[in-house]
PDB file of C-alpha atoms in Angstrom:
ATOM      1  CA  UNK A  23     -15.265  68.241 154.070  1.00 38.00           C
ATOM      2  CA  UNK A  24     -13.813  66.813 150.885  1.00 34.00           C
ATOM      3  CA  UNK A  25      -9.859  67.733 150.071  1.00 30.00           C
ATOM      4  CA  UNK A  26     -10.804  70.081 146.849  1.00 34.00           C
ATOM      5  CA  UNK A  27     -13.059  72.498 150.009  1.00 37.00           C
ATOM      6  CA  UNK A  28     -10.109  71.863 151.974  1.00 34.00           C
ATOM      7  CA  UNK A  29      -7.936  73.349 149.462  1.00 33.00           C
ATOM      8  CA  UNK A  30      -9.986  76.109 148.959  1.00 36.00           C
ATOM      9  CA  UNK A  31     -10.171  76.864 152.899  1.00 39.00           C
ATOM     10  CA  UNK A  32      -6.490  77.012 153.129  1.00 38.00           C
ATOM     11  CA  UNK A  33      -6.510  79.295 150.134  1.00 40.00           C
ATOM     12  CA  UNK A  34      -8.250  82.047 151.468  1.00 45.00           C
ATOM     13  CA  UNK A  35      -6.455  81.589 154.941  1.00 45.00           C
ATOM     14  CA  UNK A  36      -3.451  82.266 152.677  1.00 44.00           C
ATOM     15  CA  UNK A  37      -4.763  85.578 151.136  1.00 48.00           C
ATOM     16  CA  UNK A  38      -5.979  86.917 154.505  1.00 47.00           C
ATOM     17  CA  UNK A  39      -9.479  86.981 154.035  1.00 50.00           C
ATOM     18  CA  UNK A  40     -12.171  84.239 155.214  1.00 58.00           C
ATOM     19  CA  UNK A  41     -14.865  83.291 152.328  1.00 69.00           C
ATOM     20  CA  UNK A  42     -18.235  83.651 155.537  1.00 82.00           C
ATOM     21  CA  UNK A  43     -19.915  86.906 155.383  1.00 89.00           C
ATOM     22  CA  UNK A  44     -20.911  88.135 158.815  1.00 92.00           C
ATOM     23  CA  UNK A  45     -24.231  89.483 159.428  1.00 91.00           C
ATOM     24  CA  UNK A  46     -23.658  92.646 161.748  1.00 91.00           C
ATOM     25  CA  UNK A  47     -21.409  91.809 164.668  1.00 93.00           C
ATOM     26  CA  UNK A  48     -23.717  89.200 166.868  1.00 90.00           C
ATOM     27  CA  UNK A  49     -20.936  86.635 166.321  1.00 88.00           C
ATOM     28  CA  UNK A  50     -18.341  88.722 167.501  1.00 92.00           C
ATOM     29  CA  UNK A  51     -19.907  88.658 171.287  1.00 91.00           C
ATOM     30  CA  UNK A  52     -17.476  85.397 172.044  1.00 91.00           C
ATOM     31  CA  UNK A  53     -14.124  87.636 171.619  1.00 92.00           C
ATOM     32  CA  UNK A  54     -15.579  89.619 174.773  1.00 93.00           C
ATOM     33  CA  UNK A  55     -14.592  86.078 176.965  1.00 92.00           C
ATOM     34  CA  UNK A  56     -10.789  86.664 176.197  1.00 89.00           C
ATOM     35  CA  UNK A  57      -8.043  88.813 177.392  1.00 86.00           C
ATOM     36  CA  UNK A  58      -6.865  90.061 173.857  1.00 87.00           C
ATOM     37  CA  UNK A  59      -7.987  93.379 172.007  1.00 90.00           C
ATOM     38  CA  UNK A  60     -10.098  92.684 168.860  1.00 93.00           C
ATOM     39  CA  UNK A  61     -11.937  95.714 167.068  1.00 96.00           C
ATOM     40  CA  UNK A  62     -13.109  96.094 163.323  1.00 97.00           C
ATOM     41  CA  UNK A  63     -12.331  99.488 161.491  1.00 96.00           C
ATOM     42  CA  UNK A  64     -13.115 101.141 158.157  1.00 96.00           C
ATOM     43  CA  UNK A  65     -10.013 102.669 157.359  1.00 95.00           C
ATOM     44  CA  UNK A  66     -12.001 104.107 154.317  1.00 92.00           C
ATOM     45  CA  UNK A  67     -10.254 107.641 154.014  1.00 85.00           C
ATOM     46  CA  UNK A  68     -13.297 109.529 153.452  1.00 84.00           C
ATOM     47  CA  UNK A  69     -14.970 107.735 156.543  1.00 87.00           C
ATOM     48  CA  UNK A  70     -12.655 106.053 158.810  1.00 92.00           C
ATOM     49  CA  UNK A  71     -14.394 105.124 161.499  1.00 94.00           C
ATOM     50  CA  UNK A  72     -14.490 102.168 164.415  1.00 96.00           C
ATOM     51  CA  UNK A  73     -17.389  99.874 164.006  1.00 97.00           C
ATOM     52  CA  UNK A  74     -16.823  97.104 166.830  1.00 97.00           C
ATOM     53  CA  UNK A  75     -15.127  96.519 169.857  1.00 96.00           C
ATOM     54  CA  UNK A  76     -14.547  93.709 172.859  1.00 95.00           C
ATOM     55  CA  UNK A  77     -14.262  94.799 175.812  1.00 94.00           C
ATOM     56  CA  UNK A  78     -10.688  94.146 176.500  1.00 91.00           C
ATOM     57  CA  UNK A  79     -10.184  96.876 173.604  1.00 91.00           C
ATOM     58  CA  UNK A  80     -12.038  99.228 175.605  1.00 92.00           C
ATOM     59  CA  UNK A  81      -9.993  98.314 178.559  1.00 89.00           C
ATOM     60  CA  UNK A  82      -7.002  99.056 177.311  1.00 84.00           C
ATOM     61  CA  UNK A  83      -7.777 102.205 175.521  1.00 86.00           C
ATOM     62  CA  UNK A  84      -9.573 103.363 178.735  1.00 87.00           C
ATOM     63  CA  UNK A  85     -13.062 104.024 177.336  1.00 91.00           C
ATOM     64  CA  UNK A  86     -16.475 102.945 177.013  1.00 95.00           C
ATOM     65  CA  UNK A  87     -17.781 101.122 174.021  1.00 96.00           C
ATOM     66  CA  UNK A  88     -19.787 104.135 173.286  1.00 96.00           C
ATOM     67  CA  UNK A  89     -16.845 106.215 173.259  1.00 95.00           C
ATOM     68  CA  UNK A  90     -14.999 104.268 171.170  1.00 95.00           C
ATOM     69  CA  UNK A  91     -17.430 103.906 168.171  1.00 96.00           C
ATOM     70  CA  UNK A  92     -17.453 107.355 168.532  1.00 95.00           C
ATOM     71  CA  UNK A  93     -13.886 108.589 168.512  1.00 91.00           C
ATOM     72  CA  UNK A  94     -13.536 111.118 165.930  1.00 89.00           C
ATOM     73  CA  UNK A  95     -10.747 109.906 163.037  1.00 87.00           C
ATOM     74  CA  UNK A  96     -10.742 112.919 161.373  1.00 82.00           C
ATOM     75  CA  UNK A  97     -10.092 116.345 163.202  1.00 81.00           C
ATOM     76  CA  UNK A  98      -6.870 116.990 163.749  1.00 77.00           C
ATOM     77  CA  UNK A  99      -5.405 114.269 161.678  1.00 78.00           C
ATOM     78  CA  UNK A 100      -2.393 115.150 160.116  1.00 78.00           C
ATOM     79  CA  UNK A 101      -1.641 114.609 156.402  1.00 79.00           C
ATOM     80  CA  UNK A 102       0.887 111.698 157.305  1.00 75.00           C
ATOM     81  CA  UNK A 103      -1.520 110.172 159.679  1.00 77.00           C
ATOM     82  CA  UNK A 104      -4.233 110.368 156.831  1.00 81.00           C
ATOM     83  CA  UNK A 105      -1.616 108.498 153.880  1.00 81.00           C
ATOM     84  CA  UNK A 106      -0.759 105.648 157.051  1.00 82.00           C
ATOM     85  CA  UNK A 107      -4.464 104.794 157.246  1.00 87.00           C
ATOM     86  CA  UNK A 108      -5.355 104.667 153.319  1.00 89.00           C
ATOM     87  CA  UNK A 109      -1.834 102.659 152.854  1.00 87.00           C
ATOM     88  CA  UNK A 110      -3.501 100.502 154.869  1.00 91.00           C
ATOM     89  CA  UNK A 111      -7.185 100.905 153.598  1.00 94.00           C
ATOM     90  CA  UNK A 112      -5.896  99.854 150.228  1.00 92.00           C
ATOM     91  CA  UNK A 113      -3.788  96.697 151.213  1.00 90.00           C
ATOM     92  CA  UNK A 114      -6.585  95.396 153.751  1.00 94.00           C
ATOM     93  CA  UNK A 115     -10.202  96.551 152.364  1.00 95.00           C
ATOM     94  CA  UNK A 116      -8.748  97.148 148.536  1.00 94.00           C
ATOM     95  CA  UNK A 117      -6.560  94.004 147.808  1.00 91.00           C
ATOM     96  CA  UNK A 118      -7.194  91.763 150.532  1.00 92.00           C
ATOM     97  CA  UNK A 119      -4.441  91.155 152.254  1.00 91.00           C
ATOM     98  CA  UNK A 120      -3.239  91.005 155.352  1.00 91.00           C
ATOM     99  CA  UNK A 121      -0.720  93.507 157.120  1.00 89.00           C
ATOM    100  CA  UNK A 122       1.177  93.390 160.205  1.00 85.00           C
ATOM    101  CA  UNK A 123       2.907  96.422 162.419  1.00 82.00           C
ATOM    102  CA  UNK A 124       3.869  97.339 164.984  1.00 78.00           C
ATOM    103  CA  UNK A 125       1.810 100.808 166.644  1.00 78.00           C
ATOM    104  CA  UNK A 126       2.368 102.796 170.129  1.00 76.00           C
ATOM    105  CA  UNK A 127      -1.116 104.054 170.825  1.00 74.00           C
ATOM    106  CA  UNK A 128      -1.997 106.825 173.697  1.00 70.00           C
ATOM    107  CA  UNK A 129      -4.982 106.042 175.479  1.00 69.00           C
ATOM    108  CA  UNK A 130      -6.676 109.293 176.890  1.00 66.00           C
ATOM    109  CA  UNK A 131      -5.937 109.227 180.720  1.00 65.00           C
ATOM    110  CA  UNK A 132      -3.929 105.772 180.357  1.00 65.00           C
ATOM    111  CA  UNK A 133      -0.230 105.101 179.669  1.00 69.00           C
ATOM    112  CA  UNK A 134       0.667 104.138 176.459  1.00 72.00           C
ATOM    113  CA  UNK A 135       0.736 100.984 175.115  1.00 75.00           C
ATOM    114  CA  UNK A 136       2.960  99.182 172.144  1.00 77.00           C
ATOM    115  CA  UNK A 137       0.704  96.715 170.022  1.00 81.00           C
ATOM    116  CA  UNK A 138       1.796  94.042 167.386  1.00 84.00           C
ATOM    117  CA  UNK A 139      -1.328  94.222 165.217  1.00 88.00           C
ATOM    118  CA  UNK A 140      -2.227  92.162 162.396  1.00 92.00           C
ATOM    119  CA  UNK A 141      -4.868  93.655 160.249  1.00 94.00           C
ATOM    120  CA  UNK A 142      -7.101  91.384 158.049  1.00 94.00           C
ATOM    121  CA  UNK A 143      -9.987  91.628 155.795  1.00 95.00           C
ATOM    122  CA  UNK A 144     -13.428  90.240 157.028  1.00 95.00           C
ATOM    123  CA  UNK A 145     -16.543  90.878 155.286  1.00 94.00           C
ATOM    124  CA  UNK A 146     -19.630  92.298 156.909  1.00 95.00           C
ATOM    125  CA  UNK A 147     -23.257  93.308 156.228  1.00 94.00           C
ATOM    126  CA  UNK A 148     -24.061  96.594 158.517  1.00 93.00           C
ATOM    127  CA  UNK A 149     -27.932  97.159 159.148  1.00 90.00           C
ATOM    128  CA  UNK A 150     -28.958  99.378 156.113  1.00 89.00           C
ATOM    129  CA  UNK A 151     -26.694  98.283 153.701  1.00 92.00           C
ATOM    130  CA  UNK A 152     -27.486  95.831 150.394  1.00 92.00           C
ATOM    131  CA  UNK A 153     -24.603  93.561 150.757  1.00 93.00           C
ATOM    132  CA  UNK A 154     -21.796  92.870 152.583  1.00 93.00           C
ATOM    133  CA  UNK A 155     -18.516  94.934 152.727  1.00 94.00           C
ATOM    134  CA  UNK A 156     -14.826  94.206 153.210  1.00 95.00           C
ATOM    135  CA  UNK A 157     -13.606  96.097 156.317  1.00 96.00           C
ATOM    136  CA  UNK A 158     -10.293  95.206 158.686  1.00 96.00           C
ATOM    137  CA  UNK A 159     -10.800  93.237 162.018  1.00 96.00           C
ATOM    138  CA  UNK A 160      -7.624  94.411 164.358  1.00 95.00           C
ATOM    139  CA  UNK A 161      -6.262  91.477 166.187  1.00 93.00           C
ATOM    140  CA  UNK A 162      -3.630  93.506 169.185  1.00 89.00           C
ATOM    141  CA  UNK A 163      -1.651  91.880 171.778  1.00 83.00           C
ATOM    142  CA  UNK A 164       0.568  93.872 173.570  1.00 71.00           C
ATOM    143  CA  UNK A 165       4.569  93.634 173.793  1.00 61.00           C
ATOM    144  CA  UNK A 166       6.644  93.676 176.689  1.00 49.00           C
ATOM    145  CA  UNK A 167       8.156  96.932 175.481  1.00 42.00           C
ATOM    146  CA  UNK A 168       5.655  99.359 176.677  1.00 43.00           C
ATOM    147  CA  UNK A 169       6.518 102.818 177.818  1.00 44.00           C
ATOM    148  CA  UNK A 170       5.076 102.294 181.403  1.00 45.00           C
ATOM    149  CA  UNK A 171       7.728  99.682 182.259  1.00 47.00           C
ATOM    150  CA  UNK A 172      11.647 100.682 183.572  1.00 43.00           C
ATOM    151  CA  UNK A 173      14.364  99.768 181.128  1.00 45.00           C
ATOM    152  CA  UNK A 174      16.543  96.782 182.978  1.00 52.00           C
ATOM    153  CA  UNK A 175      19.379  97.455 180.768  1.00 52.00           C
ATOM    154  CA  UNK A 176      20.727  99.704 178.169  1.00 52.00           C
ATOM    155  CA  UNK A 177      20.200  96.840 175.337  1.00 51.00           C
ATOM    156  CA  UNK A 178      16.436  96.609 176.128  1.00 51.00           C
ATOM    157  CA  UNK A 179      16.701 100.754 175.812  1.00 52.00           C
ATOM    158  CA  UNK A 180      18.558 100.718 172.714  1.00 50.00           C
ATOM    159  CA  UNK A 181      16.082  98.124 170.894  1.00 50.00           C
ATOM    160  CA  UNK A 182      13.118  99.628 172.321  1.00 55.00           C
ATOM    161  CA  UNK A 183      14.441 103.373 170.821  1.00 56.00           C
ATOM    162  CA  UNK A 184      15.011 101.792 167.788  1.00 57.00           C
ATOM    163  CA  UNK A 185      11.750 100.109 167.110  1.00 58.00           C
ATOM    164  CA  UNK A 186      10.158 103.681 167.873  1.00 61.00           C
ATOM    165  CA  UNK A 187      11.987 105.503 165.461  1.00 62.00           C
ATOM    166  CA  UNK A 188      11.058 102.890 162.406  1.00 62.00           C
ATOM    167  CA  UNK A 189       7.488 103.480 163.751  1.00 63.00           C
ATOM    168  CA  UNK A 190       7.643 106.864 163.749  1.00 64.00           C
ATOM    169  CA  UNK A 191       8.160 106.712 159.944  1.00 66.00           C
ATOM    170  CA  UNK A 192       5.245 105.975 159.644  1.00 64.00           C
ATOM    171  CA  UNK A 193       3.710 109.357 160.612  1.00 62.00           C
ATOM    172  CA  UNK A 194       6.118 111.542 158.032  1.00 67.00           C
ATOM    173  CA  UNK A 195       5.061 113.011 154.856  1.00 68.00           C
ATOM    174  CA  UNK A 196       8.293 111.757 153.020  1.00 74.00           C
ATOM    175  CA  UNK A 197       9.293 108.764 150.775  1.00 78.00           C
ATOM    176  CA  UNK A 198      11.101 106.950 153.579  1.00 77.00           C
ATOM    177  CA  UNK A 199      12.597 103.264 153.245  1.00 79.00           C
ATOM    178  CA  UNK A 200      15.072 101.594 155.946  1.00 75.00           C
ATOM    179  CA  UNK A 201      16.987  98.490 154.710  1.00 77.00           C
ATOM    180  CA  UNK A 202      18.964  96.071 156.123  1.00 74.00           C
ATOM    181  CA  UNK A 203      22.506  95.769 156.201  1.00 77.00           C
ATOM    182  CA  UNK A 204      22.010  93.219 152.974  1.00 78.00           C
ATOM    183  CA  UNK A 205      19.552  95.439 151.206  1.00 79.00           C
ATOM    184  CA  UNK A 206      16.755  93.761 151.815  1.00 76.00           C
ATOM    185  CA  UNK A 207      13.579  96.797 152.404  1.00 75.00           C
ATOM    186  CA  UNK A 208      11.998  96.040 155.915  1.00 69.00           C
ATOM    187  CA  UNK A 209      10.284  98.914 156.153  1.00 70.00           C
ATOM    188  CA  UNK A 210       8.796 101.878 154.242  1.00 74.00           C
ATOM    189  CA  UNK A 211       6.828 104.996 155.489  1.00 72.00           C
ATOM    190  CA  UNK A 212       3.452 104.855 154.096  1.00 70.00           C
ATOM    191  CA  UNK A 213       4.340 107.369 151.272  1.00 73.00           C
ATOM    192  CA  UNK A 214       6.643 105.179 149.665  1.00 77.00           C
ATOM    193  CA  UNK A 215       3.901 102.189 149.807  1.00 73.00           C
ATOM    194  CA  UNK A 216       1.579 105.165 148.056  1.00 71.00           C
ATOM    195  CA  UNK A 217       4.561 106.027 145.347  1.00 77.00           C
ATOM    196  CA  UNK A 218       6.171 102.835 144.848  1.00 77.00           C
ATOM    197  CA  UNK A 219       3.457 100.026 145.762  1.00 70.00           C
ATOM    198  CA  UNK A 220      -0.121 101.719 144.863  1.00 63.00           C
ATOM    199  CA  UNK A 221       1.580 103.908 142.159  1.00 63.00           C
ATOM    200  CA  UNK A 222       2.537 100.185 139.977  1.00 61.00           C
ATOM    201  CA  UNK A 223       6.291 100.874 140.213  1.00 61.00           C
ATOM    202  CA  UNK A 224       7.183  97.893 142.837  1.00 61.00           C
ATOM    203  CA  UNK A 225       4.505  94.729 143.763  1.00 53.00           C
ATOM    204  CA  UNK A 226       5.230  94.977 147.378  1.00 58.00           C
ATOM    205  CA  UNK A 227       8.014  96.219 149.688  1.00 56.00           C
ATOM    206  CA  UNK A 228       9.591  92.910 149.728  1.00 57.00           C
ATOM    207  CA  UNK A 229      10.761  93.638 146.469  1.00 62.00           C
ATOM    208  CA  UNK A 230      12.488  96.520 146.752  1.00 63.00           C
ATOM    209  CA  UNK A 231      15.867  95.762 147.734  1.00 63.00           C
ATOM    210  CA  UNK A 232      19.628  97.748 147.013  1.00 64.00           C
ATOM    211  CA  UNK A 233      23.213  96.344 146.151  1.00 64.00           C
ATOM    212  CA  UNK A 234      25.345  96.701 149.368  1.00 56.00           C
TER     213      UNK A 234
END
């Protein structure tokens, strides 16, 4: 390839999103021959729904492929829950971009499992549909700081306790933000993103920041 397609390649690596357009999910089969979850999601609030897994996914969250398409995303989800997946609907399948977090999920029957995630747009074309649409492939691999493991020490305790509570912002109804001790944001609970980021008043939560 010539340096001008070159440039362009490493351009949309650098927004998140890849230019190919994937017909269904025939391509995917190779991410069944390795030991890390992959899945792709429509975090589309008015359908969320899983639309491909590997099996290591369905390892972990102790299921069937069947049962996984089919896990319901709706019943019973609370109002927080509902604001964490659009906040992430709009950064992903809205402005293309790619987020990263950090998410305890509770496999039925299974222990549960910490995650470092890092959500990107892909494009697809579904059977049925005209033309392809953005949705968010899920790329998990799992921490050392699981809750089926024993603490060795209080400081593994303490860090693991506090990376919990910043997650569990997440899953509040409230404006939440947690700086550091400089002022610098580092986190904010997915109604902030909606008020602050979505509603035009900040660009991104890097830019919020407070005079310490």
């Amino acid at each position: 390839p010539s340096w001008s397609e070159n440039m362009v390649e490493k351009k949309d690596l650098r927004n998140g999103i890849l230019e190919r357009e994937y017909k269904g999910f025939e391509d995917f089969e190779i991410l069944n021959e390795l030991e890390q979850p992959f899945f792709v999601m429509d975090f589309n609030p008015a359908h969320s729904r899983h639309l491909w897994a590997c099996k290591r996914t369905c390892y972990y969250w102790n299921c069937t492929f069947e049962e996984f398409l089919a896990k319901d995303l709706h019943t019973g989800t609370s109002p927080a829950a509902r604001k964490y997946m659009d906040s992430v609907y709009q950064k992903v399948q809205v402005r293309n971009e790619t987020d990263h977090q950090l998410k305890t999920l509770h496999p039925s029957g299974g222990e549960p499992l910490t995650y470092n995630m890092e959500i990107r747009p892909i494009k697809v074309k579904l059977a049925g549909d005209e033309e392809a649409k953005t949705y968010a492939l899920v790329i998990a691999s799992t921490t050392d700081l699981d809750h089926s493991k024993r603490y060795e020490d209080e400081r593994t305790k303490t860090f693991d306790n506090a990376r919990r509570s910043h997650e569990l912002l997440r899953h509040i109804d409230d404006i939440s933000i947690l700086f550091s001790l400089e002022g610098k944001s580092i986190f904010m609970s997915a109604a902030a993103e909606e008020f602050y980021v979505q509603g035009g008043r900040a660009v991104s939560k890097e830019e919020m920041s407070i005079d310490v």
